[in-house]
Amino acid sequence: MKKEHNIFALAMIFCLAIAPVYGQYYSKTVMRATQRAEKMTQLHFFLHDTVSGENPSAVVIARPNITQPSSFGFGTLFAINDPLTVGPAPTSTLIGNAQGLYVSSSRDPAVFTTVMYADFAFTSGRFNGSSFSLISRSSSSDAIRELAIVGGRGAFRMAQGFALTQINFANMTTGDVILECNVTLYHY
């Protein structure tokens, strides 16, 4: 019986000793000594979204269990690793990649609407190692689409802004698209 009391007493001491450690967290608020100057950066590039061929940059990773007239129907989820280039030609200078997901979100088969999350990472040039994140809705019924920039890293840390995109080339048979992107970023 004495052994059980000792074990119980040690367990209680352990619980009481460890409670303050897990009951607190570290937090520190630091006031900025100086205001940082906000910068505005404007970017222009082309995004190549290729769903056809032997080396696609966008692939279907999930599809709903309903009969649909096209492979781009409502609820279809794509993973992307789309090249970003200086010009519209696929052989143009590669400056980065857009990696992320988009889901077809329109029940109307005549309108291709997506909700997209992508990280636009730059792998060369002035912004090598930097990226910005985009999450927004886009519809094929809009000639020019406005997408929200919600963050960034590297040179684009704490970025906000918008991307205006328009179709430069579209193959309606294969679904391959080249988008012209004009991006305005506000960052520190």
XYZ file of C-alpha atoms in Angstrom:
188
model
C 0.000 0.000 0.000
C 2.886 2.348 0.816
C 4.346 1.766 -2.687
C 1.019 2.778 -4.288
C 0.934 5.985 -2.190
C 4.474 6.852 -3.273
C 3.622 6.339 -6.956
C 0.463 8.408 -6.545
C 2.397 11.173 -4.746
C 5.086 11.238 -7.468
C 2.422 11.371 -10.193
C 0.714 14.329 -8.461
C 4.011 16.194 -8.054
C 4.811 15.590 -11.739
C 1.376 16.885 -12.841
C 1.613 19.973 -10.644
C 5.167 20.719 -11.761
C 4.409 20.394 -15.473
C 1.124 22.395 -15.466
C 2.778 25.854 -15.437
C 4.985 24.890 -18.394
C 2.049 23.938 -20.612
C -0.269 26.598 -19.229
C 1.736 29.529 -20.592
C 2.893 30.597 -24.015
C 5.446 33.035 -25.249
C 4.283 36.248 -26.841
C 6.127 39.450 -27.519
C 4.809 42.544 -29.275
C 7.386 44.920 -30.612
C 6.514 48.404 -31.765
C 8.196 49.422 -34.998
C 10.836 52.074 -34.503
C 10.335 53.388 -38.043
C 7.718 52.994 -40.708
C 8.745 50.854 -43.639
C 8.139 52.296 -47.065
C 5.567 50.430 -49.096
C 6.720 49.525 -52.603
C 4.664 48.962 -55.723
C 5.890 46.456 -58.304
C 4.258 45.826 -61.672
C 4.950 42.552 -63.459
C 4.074 41.338 -66.947
C 4.445 37.684 -67.987
C 2.648 34.769 -69.608
C 1.269 31.644 -67.913
C 1.126 28.422 -69.974
C -1.612 26.055 -68.734
C -1.199 22.826 -70.716
C -3.583 19.942 -70.078
C -2.775 17.912 -73.208
C 0.227 16.003 -74.496
C 2.870 13.860 -72.838
C 4.073 16.533 -70.400
C 1.040 18.527 -69.171
C 1.472 21.330 -66.640
C -2.080 20.873 -65.301
C -3.567 17.487 -64.398
C -6.917 16.358 -63.061
C -6.475 15.000 -59.530
C -10.148 14.563 -58.597
C -13.437 14.398 -60.434
C -16.980 14.125 -59.045
C -18.992 10.931 -59.433
C -21.527 12.445 -61.812
C -21.913 12.200 -65.582
C -20.617 15.345 -67.259
C -20.313 16.365 -70.904
C -16.666 17.477 -70.547
C -13.545 16.680 -68.559
C -13.593 20.280 -67.264
C -17.028 19.913 -65.640
C -18.235 21.161 -62.281
C -16.187 19.895 -59.326
C -13.108 18.832 -61.293
C -9.909 19.574 -59.327
C -6.616 20.289 -61.091
C -3.053 20.465 -59.773
C -0.830 22.870 -61.689
C 2.842 23.550 -62.247
C 2.451 26.084 -65.055
C 5.515 27.749 -66.596
C 5.757 31.549 -66.450
C 7.553 33.095 -69.421
C 8.597 36.534 -70.663
C 6.681 36.135 -73.934
C 3.695 34.171 -75.212
C 5.714 31.547 -77.104
C 6.273 28.278 -75.202
C 9.989 28.630 -76.053
C 10.164 32.123 -74.526
C 12.508 32.707 -71.556
C 11.293 30.844 -68.457
C 11.127 33.091 -65.363
C 9.229 30.871 -62.913
C 6.263 28.602 -62.233
C 2.746 28.908 -60.871
C 2.096 25.938 -58.594
C -1.202 25.203 -56.907
C -4.764 24.077 -57.458
C -7.891 25.154 -59.258
C -11.366 23.707 -59.176
C -14.066 24.047 -61.819
C -16.878 25.783 -59.951
C -19.599 26.496 -62.511
C -22.557 24.230 -63.122
C -23.100 25.987 -66.476
C -21.172 23.975 -69.108
C -20.986 27.048 -71.371
C -19.014 29.051 -68.780
C -15.697 27.772 -67.406
C -15.394 29.252 -63.899
C -12.633 28.317 -61.482
C -11.545 29.095 -57.965
C -7.769 29.102 -57.943
C -5.002 29.029 -55.363
C -1.499 29.325 -56.757
C 1.955 30.416 -55.664
C 3.738 32.309 -58.450
C 7.429 31.635 -57.807
C 10.206 33.354 -59.722
C 13.308 31.295 -60.501
C 15.410 33.838 -62.389
C 16.023 37.532 -62.753
C 15.561 40.335 -60.271
C 12.923 38.475 -58.223
C 14.635 35.067 -58.157
C 13.547 33.227 -54.979
C 10.503 35.445 -54.411
C 6.852 34.594 -54.923
C 3.343 35.893 -54.457
C 0.183 33.958 -53.633
C -3.103 34.304 -55.436
C -6.508 33.040 -54.389
C -9.511 34.118 -56.379
C -12.393 33.267 -58.682
C -12.110 33.513 -62.456
C -14.747 33.143 -65.165
C -14.423 32.583 -68.907
C -17.317 35.015 -69.369
C -14.972 37.906 -68.428
C -12.638 39.190 -71.160
C -10.239 40.490 -68.506
C -10.199 38.672 -65.174
C -9.189 40.348 -61.906
C -7.636 38.024 -59.313
C -6.665 38.843 -55.708
C -3.052 38.680 -54.481
C -3.104 37.698 -50.798
C 0.531 37.330 -49.751
C 4.107 36.747 -50.742
C 7.624 35.905 -49.675
C 11.128 37.149 -50.405
C 10.991 40.512 -52.192
C 7.182 40.277 -52.099
C 6.839 39.701 -48.340
C 3.387 40.762 -47.093
C 2.231 41.432 -50.664
C -1.258 42.563 -51.546
C -2.546 43.451 -54.952
C -4.244 42.131 -58.033
C -3.564 40.327 -61.278
C -5.369 41.189 -64.488
C -5.340 38.226 -66.856
C -6.613 37.728 -70.357
C -6.434 34.857 -72.798
C -3.588 35.207 -75.274
C -4.157 31.779 -76.842
C -6.748 29.042 -76.286
C -7.110 25.652 -77.947
C -10.743 24.766 -77.368
C -10.149 21.152 -78.440
C -7.355 20.331 -75.978
C -8.076 22.933 -73.266
C -4.548 24.383 -73.451
C -4.418 28.099 -72.616
C -1.805 30.854 -72.513
C -2.742 33.734 -70.219
C -1.216 37.196 -70.366
C -0.754 38.418 -66.776
C -0.397 42.024 -65.630
C 0.239 42.035 -61.883
C 0.331 44.966 -59.467
C 1.864 44.187 -56.059
C 2.079 46.367 -52.950
C 4.736 45.066 -50.566
C 7.527 46.057 -48.178
